[in-house]
Coordinates of C-alpha atoms and ligand atoms in Angstrom, one line a residue:
M758 CA -20.8 5.4 2.0
N759 CA -19.8 7.3 5.2
D760 CA -22.8 8.3 7.2
S761 CA -22.6 12.1 7.2
S762 CA -24.2 12.4 10.6
S763 CA -21.3 10.4 12.2
P764 CA -18.3 10.6 9.8
I765 CA -15.7 8.0 10.3
D766 CA -12.4 9.4 11.3
V767 CA -10.0 8.0 8.7
A768 CA -7.2 10.4 9.5
P769 CA -5.0 7.8 11.2
L770 CA -4.8 6.0 7.8
F771 CA -3.2 9.2 6.4
E772 CA -0.3 9.3 8.8
P773 CA 3.0 8.8 7.0
I774 CA 5.2 5.9 7.7
A775 CA 8.9 5.1 6.9
I776 CA 9.9 1.5 6.2
R777 CA 13.7 1.4 5.8
G778 CA 14.4 3.9 3.0
L779 CA 10.8 4.0 1.8
A780 CA 8.7 7.0 3.0
L781 CA 5.0 6.5 2.5
A782 CA 2.5 9.3 2.6
N783 CA -0.2 7.1 4.0
R784 CA -1.1 3.6 4.9
I785 CA -3.2 2.6 1.9
V786 CA -1.6 0.1 -0.4
M787 CA -2.8 -1.3 -3.7
A788 CA -2.9 -5.1 -3.4
P789 CA -1.1 -7.1 -6.1
M790 CA -3.6 -8.0 -8.9
T791 CA -2.8 -9.9 -12.0
R792 CA -3.9 -7.9 -15.1
N793 CA -2.7 -9.9 -18.0
F794 CA -2.2 -6.9 -20.3
S795 CA 1.5 -7.3 -21.0
P796 CA 2.0 -9.0 -24.3
G797 CA 5.4 -10.8 -24.5
G798 CA 5.8 -10.1 -20.8
V799 CA 6.4 -6.4 -21.4
P800 CA 4.3 -3.8 -19.7
G801 CA 3.4 -1.0 -22.1
E802 CA 2.1 2.6 -21.8
D803 CA -1.4 1.4 -20.9
V804 CA 0.0 -0.5 -17.9
A805 CA 2.0 2.6 -16.8
A806 CA -1.1 4.8 -17.1
Y807 CA -3.1 2.3 -15.1
Y808 CA -0.7 2.4 -12.2
R809 CA -0.2 6.1 -12.5
R810 CA -3.9 6.7 -12.0
R811 CA -3.8 4.9 -8.7
A812 CA -0.8 7.0 -7.6
E813 CA -2.6 10.2 -8.7
G814 CA -5.6 9.0 -6.7
G815 CA -3.6 9.2 -3.5
T816 CA -2.8 5.6 -2.8
G817 CA 0.5 5.6 -0.8
L818 CA 2.0 2.4 -2.2
L819 CA 1.2 0.3 -5.2
I820 CA 2.1 -3.4 -5.3
T821 CA 2.2 -4.5 -8.9
E822 CA 0.5 -7.6 -10.2
G823 CA 2.5 -10.8 -9.9
V824 CA 5.6 -10.4 -12.1
G825 CA 7.4 -13.5 -13.3
I826 CA 10.9 -13.9 -12.0
D827 CA 13.9 -14.6 -14.3
H828 CA 13.4 -18.4 -14.4
P829 CA 12.0 -20.4 -17.3
A830 CA 9.3 -22.2 -15.2
A831 CA 8.1 -19.1 -13.5
L832 CA 5.1 -18.3 -15.7
G833 CA 2.6 -20.1 -17.8
D834 CA -1.0 -20.9 -17.7
A835 CA -1.8 -21.6 -14.1
G836 CA -5.4 -22.6 -14.5
L837 CA -6.5 -19.0 -14.9
G838 CA -6.1 -18.8 -18.7
E839 CA -3.6 -16.0 -18.6
S840 CA -1.0 -15.5 -21.4
N841 CA 0.0 -11.8 -21.2
L842 CA 1.6 -11.9 -17.8
P843 CA 4.5 -9.5 -17.3
H844 CA 8.0 -10.6 -16.3
L845 CA 11.0 -8.8 -14.8
H846 CA 13.9 -9.6 -17.1
G847 CA 15.1 -8.8 -20.5
E848 CA 15.7 -5.4 -22.0
A849 CA 12.2 -4.7 -23.2
A850 CA 10.4 -5.7 -20.0
L851 CA 12.8 -3.8 -17.8
A852 CA 12.4 -0.7 -20.0
G853 CA 8.7 -1.1 -19.7
W854 CA 8.9 -1.4 -15.9
R855 CA 11.1 1.7 -15.8
R856 CA 8.3 3.6 -17.6
V857 CA 5.8 2.3 -15.0
V858 CA 8.0 3.3 -12.1
D859 CA 8.7 6.8 -13.5
A860 CA 5.0 7.4 -14.2
V861 CA 4.2 6.4 -10.6
H862 CA 7.0 8.5 -9.1
A863 CA 6.0 11.5 -11.2
A864 CA 2.6 11.3 -9.6
G865 CA 4.1 11.2 -6.1
G866 CA 3.5 7.5 -5.6
R867 CA 5.7 4.6 -4.6
I868 CA 5.7 1.1 -6.2
V869 CA 7.1 -2.3 -5.6
P870 CA 6.9 -5.4 -7.8
Q871 CA 5.4 -8.6 -6.6
L872 CA 7.9 -11.4 -7.5
W873 CA 6.1 -14.5 -8.7
H874 CA 7.1 -18.1 -9.4
Q875 CA 4.0 -20.2 -10.2
G876 CA 5.8 -23.4 -9.4
V877 CA 3.3 -26.3 -9.1
M878 CA 0.5 -24.2 -10.6
R879 CA 2.2 -23.7 -13.9
E880 CA 1.0 -26.1 -16.6
P881 CA 3.9 -27.5 -18.7
G882 CA 3.6 -26.7 -22.4
T883 CA 2.3 -23.2 -21.7
G884 CA 3.8 -19.7 -21.2
P885 CA 7.0 -18.2 -22.7
H886 CA 9.0 -21.4 -22.1
P887 CA 6.7 -24.2 -23.0
E888 CA 9.5 -26.7 -22.5
A889 CA 9.9 -25.8 -18.8
G890 CA 8.4 -28.1 -16.2
S891 CA 6.2 -27.6 -13.2
L892 CA 8.4 -27.2 -10.2
R893 CA 7.3 -29.0 -7.1
P894 CA 9.2 -29.6 -3.9
S895 CA 8.0 -33.2 -3.7
G896 CA 6.4 -33.6 -7.1
L897 CA 2.9 -33.0 -5.7
W898 CA 0.3 -30.6 -6.9
G899 CA -1.6 -31.0 -3.6
P900 CA -4.8 -32.7 -2.7
A901 CA -7.6 -31.0 -4.5
G902 CA -10.1 -29.8 -1.9
R903 CA -12.7 -27.1 -2.4
M904 CA -11.6 -25.0 -5.4
T905 CA -13.7 -22.2 -6.7
S906 CA -11.4 -20.3 -9.0
I907 CA -9.6 -23.0 -10.8
D908 CA -10.8 -24.6 -14.0
P909 CA -11.4 -28.3 -13.0
A910 CA -10.2 -29.5 -16.5
Y911 CA -6.9 -27.7 -15.8
A912 CA -6.7 -29.4 -12.3
E913 CA -7.2 -32.8 -14.0
R914 CA -4.3 -32.1 -16.3
V915 CA -1.8 -31.0 -13.6
Q916 CA -2.6 -33.2 -10.6
A917 CA -0.5 -36.2 -11.5
P918 CA 2.7 -36.3 -9.5
T919 CA 5.9 -35.4 -11.1
R920 CA 9.5 -35.7 -9.8
P921 CA 10.6 -33.7 -6.8
M922 CA 12.8 -30.6 -7.4
S923 CA 16.6 -31.4 -7.3
E924 CA 19.0 -29.5 -5.1
G925 CA 20.3 -27.7 -8.2
E926 CA 16.8 -26.7 -9.3
I927 CA 16.1 -25.2 -5.8
Q928 CA 19.3 -23.2 -5.9
D929 CA 18.6 -22.0 -9.5
V930 CA 15.2 -20.6 -8.4
I931 CA 16.7 -18.8 -5.4
D932 CA 19.3 -17.3 -7.7
A933 CA 16.5 -16.2 -10.1
Y934 CA 14.8 -14.4 -7.3
A935 CA 18.0 -12.6 -6.5
R936 CA 18.5 -11.6 -10.1
S937 CA 15.0 -10.3 -10.3
A938 CA 15.5 -8.3 -7.1
R939 CA 18.5 -6.7 -8.7
H940 CA 16.6 -5.9 -11.8
A941 CA 13.8 -4.4 -9.7
R942 CA 16.3 -2.2 -7.9
E943 CA 17.9 -1.1 -11.2
A944 CA 14.5 -0.3 -12.6
G945 CA 13.9 2.1 -9.7
F946 CA 11.3 0.2 -7.7
D947 CA 10.9 1.2 -4.1
G948 CA 11.0 -2.2 -2.5
I949 CA 10.3 -5.9 -3.2
A950 CA 7.2 -7.9 -2.6
I951 CA 7.4 -11.7 -2.5
H952 CA 4.4 -13.8 -3.5
G953 CA 4.6 -16.6 -0.9
A954 CA 0.9 -17.5 -0.9
H955 CA -2.0 -19.1 -2.7
G956 CA -0.4 -22.5 -3.5
Y957 CA 2.4 -21.2 -5.8
L958 CA 6.0 -22.3 -5.5
I959 CA 7.1 -20.8 -2.2
D960 CA 3.8 -21.8 -0.5
T961 CA 4.2 -25.4 -1.6
F962 CA 7.4 -25.6 0.4
L963 CA 5.5 -24.2 3.4
W964 CA 2.5 -26.6 3.1
D965 CA 2.8 -30.1 4.5
E966 CA 0.6 -31.5 1.8
T967 CA 3.0 -30.6 -0.9
N968 CA 6.4 -30.7 0.9
H969 CA 7.3 -34.3 2.0
R970 CA 11.0 -33.7 1.6
T971 CA 13.3 -35.4 4.1
D972 CA 16.4 -33.3 3.2
A973 CA 17.1 -29.8 4.6
W974 CA 14.2 -28.3 2.6
G975 CA 11.5 -30.3 4.4
G976 CA 10.5 -31.5 7.8
D977 CA 8.6 -29.6 10.5
R978 CA 7.2 -26.1 9.9
R979 CA 10.5 -24.3 10.5
A980 CA 12.3 -26.6 8.1
R981 CA 9.6 -26.1 5.5
A982 CA 10.1 -22.4 5.8
R983 CA 13.7 -22.6 4.9
F984 CA 13.2 -22.2 1.2
A985 CA 11.2 -19.0 1.8
A986 CA 13.8 -17.8 4.2
E987 CA 16.6 -18.4 1.7
V988 CA 14.7 -16.5 -1.0
V989 CA 14.3 -13.6 1.4
R990 CA 18.0 -13.7 2.2
A991 CA 19.0 -13.8 -1.4
I992 CA 16.7 -10.9 -2.2
R993 CA 18.0 -8.9 0.7
R994 CA 21.6 -9.3 -0.5
E995 CA 20.6 -7.8 -3.9
A996 CA 18.1 -5.3 -2.7
G997 CA 20.5 -3.7 -0.2
E998 CA 19.5 -2.3 3.2
S999 CA 17.4 0.5 2.0
L1000 CA 14.6 -1.3 0.1
P1001 CA 11.9 -2.9 2.3
I1002 CA 10.8 -6.5 1.7
F1003 CA 7.1 -7.4 1.8
F1004 CA 6.2 -11.1 2.2
R1005 CA 2.7 -12.4 1.3
F1006 CA 1.5 -15.7 2.8
S1007 CA -1.8 -17.3 3.2
Q1008 CA -3.5 -20.2 4.9
W1009 CA -5.7 -21.0 1.9
K1010 CA -4.4 -22.5 -1.3
Q1011 CA -6.0 -22.4 -4.7
Q1012 CA -5.8 -26.2 -4.6
D1013 CA -7.8 -26.2 -1.4
F1014 CA -9.5 -23.2 0.1
K1015 CA -9.8 -24.9 3.5
A1016 CA -6.1 -25.6 3.7
R1017 CA -4.2 -24.1 6.7
L1018 CA -0.5 -23.7 7.3
A1019 CA -1.1 -23.2 11.0
A1020 CA -4.0 -24.1 13.3
T1021 CA -2.6 -22.2 16.3
P1022 CA -0.6 -19.0 16.9
Q1023 CA 2.4 -21.2 18.0
E1024 CA 2.3 -23.0 14.7
L1025 CA 2.1 -19.7 12.8
E1026 CA 5.1 -18.5 14.7
E1027 CA 7.0 -21.6 13.6
V1028 CA 6.2 -20.8 10.0
L1029 CA 6.9 -17.1 10.1
G1030 CA 9.8 -16.9 12.5
P1031 CA 12.5 -18.1 10.1
I1032 CA 11.1 -15.9 7.3
A1033 CA 11.0 -12.9 9.6
D1034 CA 14.6 -13.6 10.8
A1035 CA 15.7 -13.7 7.2
G1036 CA 14.9 -10.0 6.7
V1037 CA 11.3 -9.4 5.9
D1038 CA 10.0 -5.9 6.9
V1039 CA 6.2 -6.3 6.3
F1040 CA 4.0 -9.4 6.5
D1041 CA 0.9 -9.5 4.2
G1042 CA -1.3 -12.2 5.5
S1043 CA -3.6 -12.8 2.5
A1044 CA -7.1 -13.4 4.0
R1045 CA -10.4 -13.3 2.1
Y1046 CA -12.0 -11.0 4.6
F1047 CA -10.1 -8.7 7.0
D1048 CA -12.6 -8.6 9.8
R1049 CA -12.3 -12.3 10.7
A1050 CA -10.6 -13.8 13.7
E1051 CA -7.8 -16.2 12.6
F1052 CA -7.7 -18.3 15.8
E1053 CA -10.2 -18.9 18.6
G1054 CA -9.9 -16.7 21.7
S1055 CA -8.7 -13.5 20.0
P1056 CA -10.2 -11.1 17.5
L1057 CA -6.8 -10.7 15.7
N1058 CA -6.9 -11.4 11.9
L1059 CA -4.1 -13.2 10.1
S1060 CA -1.9 -10.1 9.6
G1061 CA -2.6 -9.1 13.2
W1062 CA -1.1 -12.4 14.4
A1063 CA 1.9 -12.0 12.1
R1064 CA 2.6 -8.6 13.6
K1065 CA 2.2 -9.9 17.2
L1066 CA 4.3 -13.0 16.7
T1067 CA 7.2 -11.6 14.7
G1068 CA 7.3 -7.9 15.8
K1069 CA 7.4 -6.9 12.1
L1070 CA 5.0 -4.5 10.4
A1071 CA 1.8 -6.0 9.0
M1072 CA -0.7 -5.2 6.3
A1073 CA -4.4 -6.2 6.4
I1074 CA -6.3 -7.3 3.3
G1075 CA -9.6 -8.7 2.2
G1076 CA -12.9 -7.2 1.3
I1077 CA -12.1 -3.6 2.4
G1078 CA -14.8 -1.3 1.0
L1079 CA -16.7 -4.3 -0.3
D1080 CA -19.3 -6.6 1.2
R1081 CA -17.6 -9.9 0.5
G1082 CA -14.2 -11.5 0.0
F1083 CA -12.8 -12.1 -3.5
Y1084 CA -13.3 -15.8 -3.8
D1085 CA -16.6 -15.7 -2.0
S1086 CA -17.8 -13.2 -4.6
K1087 CA -16.6 -15.5 -7.4
R1088 CA -19.1 -18.1 -6.5
D1089 CA -22.0 -15.9 -7.5
G1090 CA -20.3 -13.0 -9.2
R1091 CA -21.6 -10.5 -6.7
A1092 CA -19.8 -7.9 -4.6
G1093 CA -21.5 -4.8 -3.4
G1094 CA -20.0 -1.8 -1.9
S1095 CA -19.8 -1.9 1.9
D1096 CA -19.6 0.4 4.8
N1097 CA -16.9 -1.6 6.6
V1098 CA -14.5 1.3 7.0
A1099 CA -15.6 1.7 10.6
L1100 CA -14.7 -1.9 11.3
L1101 CA -11.4 -1.4 9.6
M1102 CA -10.6 1.7 11.7
R1103 CA -11.5 0.0 14.9
R1104 CA -8.9 -2.7 14.2
F1105 CA -6.3 -0.2 12.8
E1106 CA -6.6 2.0 15.9
R1107 CA -6.0 -0.9 18.2
G1108 CA -2.6 -1.3 16.5
E1109 CA -3.5 -4.6 14.9
F1110 CA -1.8 -3.7 11.6
D1111 CA 0.2 -0.8 10.1
L1112 CA -0.9 -0.9 6.5
V1113 CA -4.2 -1.5 4.7
A1114 CA -4.2 -3.3 1.3
V1115 CA -7.1 -2.7 -1.0
G1116 CA -7.6 -4.9 -4.1
R1117 CA -10.9 -4.9 -6.0
A1118 CA -12.1 -1.6 -4.7
L1119 CA -9.1 0.1 -6.2
L1120 CA -9.6 -1.7 -9.6
N1121 CA -13.1 -0.3 -9.4
E1122 CA -12.1 3.2 -8.6
P1123 CA -8.6 4.6 -9.1
R1124 CA -9.4 7.5 -6.8
W1125 CA -10.7 5.3 -4.0
T1126 CA -8.1 6.5 -1.5
E1127 CA -8.7 10.2 -2.2
K1128 CA -12.5 9.6 -1.9
L1129 CA -12.1 7.8 1.3
R1130 CA -9.9 10.6 2.7
H1131 CA -12.4 13.3 1.9
G1132 CA -15.5 11.3 2.9
H1133 CA -16.9 11.1 -0.6
A1134 CA -19.2 8.3 -1.5
L1135 CA -17.4 5.2 -2.7
P1136 CA -18.9 3.9 -6.0
A1137 CA -20.7 0.6 -6.2
F1138 CA -18.6 -2.2 -7.4
D1139 CA -18.5 -2.9 -11.1
E1140 CA -17.3 -6.4 -11.9
Q1141 CA -16.5 -5.4 -15.5
R1142 CA -13.6 -3.2 -14.3
M1143 CA -11.7 -6.4 -13.3
K1144 CA -11.5 -7.3 -17.0
E1145 CA -10.2 -3.9 -18.1
L1146 CA -7.1 -1.7 -17.5
Y1147 CA -9.5 0.9 -16.1
Ligands
FMN74 C1 -8.2 -9.6 -10.6 C2 -7.4 -10.1 -9.4 C3 -6.1 -10.5 -9.6 C4 -5.3 -10.9 -8.5 N1 -4.0 -11.3 -8.7 C5 -3.2 -11.5 -7.6 C6 -1.8 -11.6 -7.8 O1 -1.2 -11.5 -8.9 N2 -1.0 -11.8 -6.7 C7 -1.6 -11.9 -5.4 O2 -0.9 -12.1 -4.4 N3 -2.9 -11.8 -5.2 C8 -3.7 -11.5 -6.3 N4 -5.0 -11.3 -6.1 C9 -5.6 -11.2 -4.7 C10 -5.6 -9.8 -4.2 O3 -4.3 -9.3 -4.0 C11 -6.3 -9.6 -2.9 O4 -5.7 -10.4 -1.9 C12 -7.8 -10.1 -3.0 O5 -8.4 -9.5 -4.1 C13 -8.6 -9.7 -1.8 O6 -8.6 -8.3 -1.6 P1 -9.9 -7.4 -2.0 O7 -11.0 -8.1 -1.3 O8 -9.6 -6.0 -1.5 O9 -10.1 -7.5 -3.5 C14 -5.8 -10.9 -7.2 C15 -7.2 -10.5 -7.0 C16 -7.9 -10.1 -8.1 C17 -9.3 -9.5 -7.9

């Protein structure tokens, strides 16, 4: 992939960085990717070996697949047909995660769990607690816009409005995030990542289409960010001062790929400011392609803006090492390898972001980071690998 006549200098990506008590050997991070290989919510030896391979392959930090928090409505079928999603509570699952963490640490890696509550996306009657509902700030699933990944039959079933979450239900979920953070710390994880993106529970508080509340959990952008901020605060109390907190957000929603939380940098500042103040260390602006300007008049991508506006660290994501974004490739099932590392380095060296998250390329090749470092050819993308614990 690297043109041998003009090798791309990737050394800056291999400079260590410390984030609170977390010392990372380099800037490459495995993006959170649902694998659906944990029957009963319990990650087994195969899952531990899957993560260990990425640590052995030199990736500095692994973010796990989305892991259900300790709340009955956290997980179910969210339109993606998954049933073997892992969770982060109960003796068996926690023992499973301890094995994962130990395997990654033994290989010299670091790992944080991505805490996940599906919220509005969860279909009632599915998952480990079929009786649990579909939690929605205002009872709304969201206006279905352009969706490419969701089964339309599922969308039909879940779109009807339900009742809004009660104050008690909101507090219960915040407490569940806190408990899960404590479990993560006790299992030996190196930090906490929060899934605040893609139209799941936290994101539906941020999004004006799904949050019409007139109490203290709704209103303008800052008010809609209160739930996310309270989740971050509760997690910080349990995680302590040494574990970093990563927060993923996105403009797009699974309900509508064209949705936007913010049309201008100022609006983005209104969304992220309260969440940053609550104690986030790293913003992960989930974009479909990293080399895309988020707002007119500046080349900065979504994470670049998060860094500039909040002063926190930022992580870029989207199509690194591949020729197209995840959901763009879903349309026709194609994603080739790509020589976009030079573009990545140009942005990284300008100081636009501090960490680089790699998703599908790391599913495809566990030693991707090591190969990048040594200028080895990166393999062509193999769609099949997404279906295996390769
Ligand atoms: C199989 C698969 C599962 C994913 N699951 C999650 C998830 O659990 N949580 C999440 O925040 N993003 C998830 N994503 C999105 C990825 O984290 C990432 O943002 C996306 O794949 C774009 O990065 P890439 O182009 O490097 O693959 C998933 C992506 C893939 C391909």
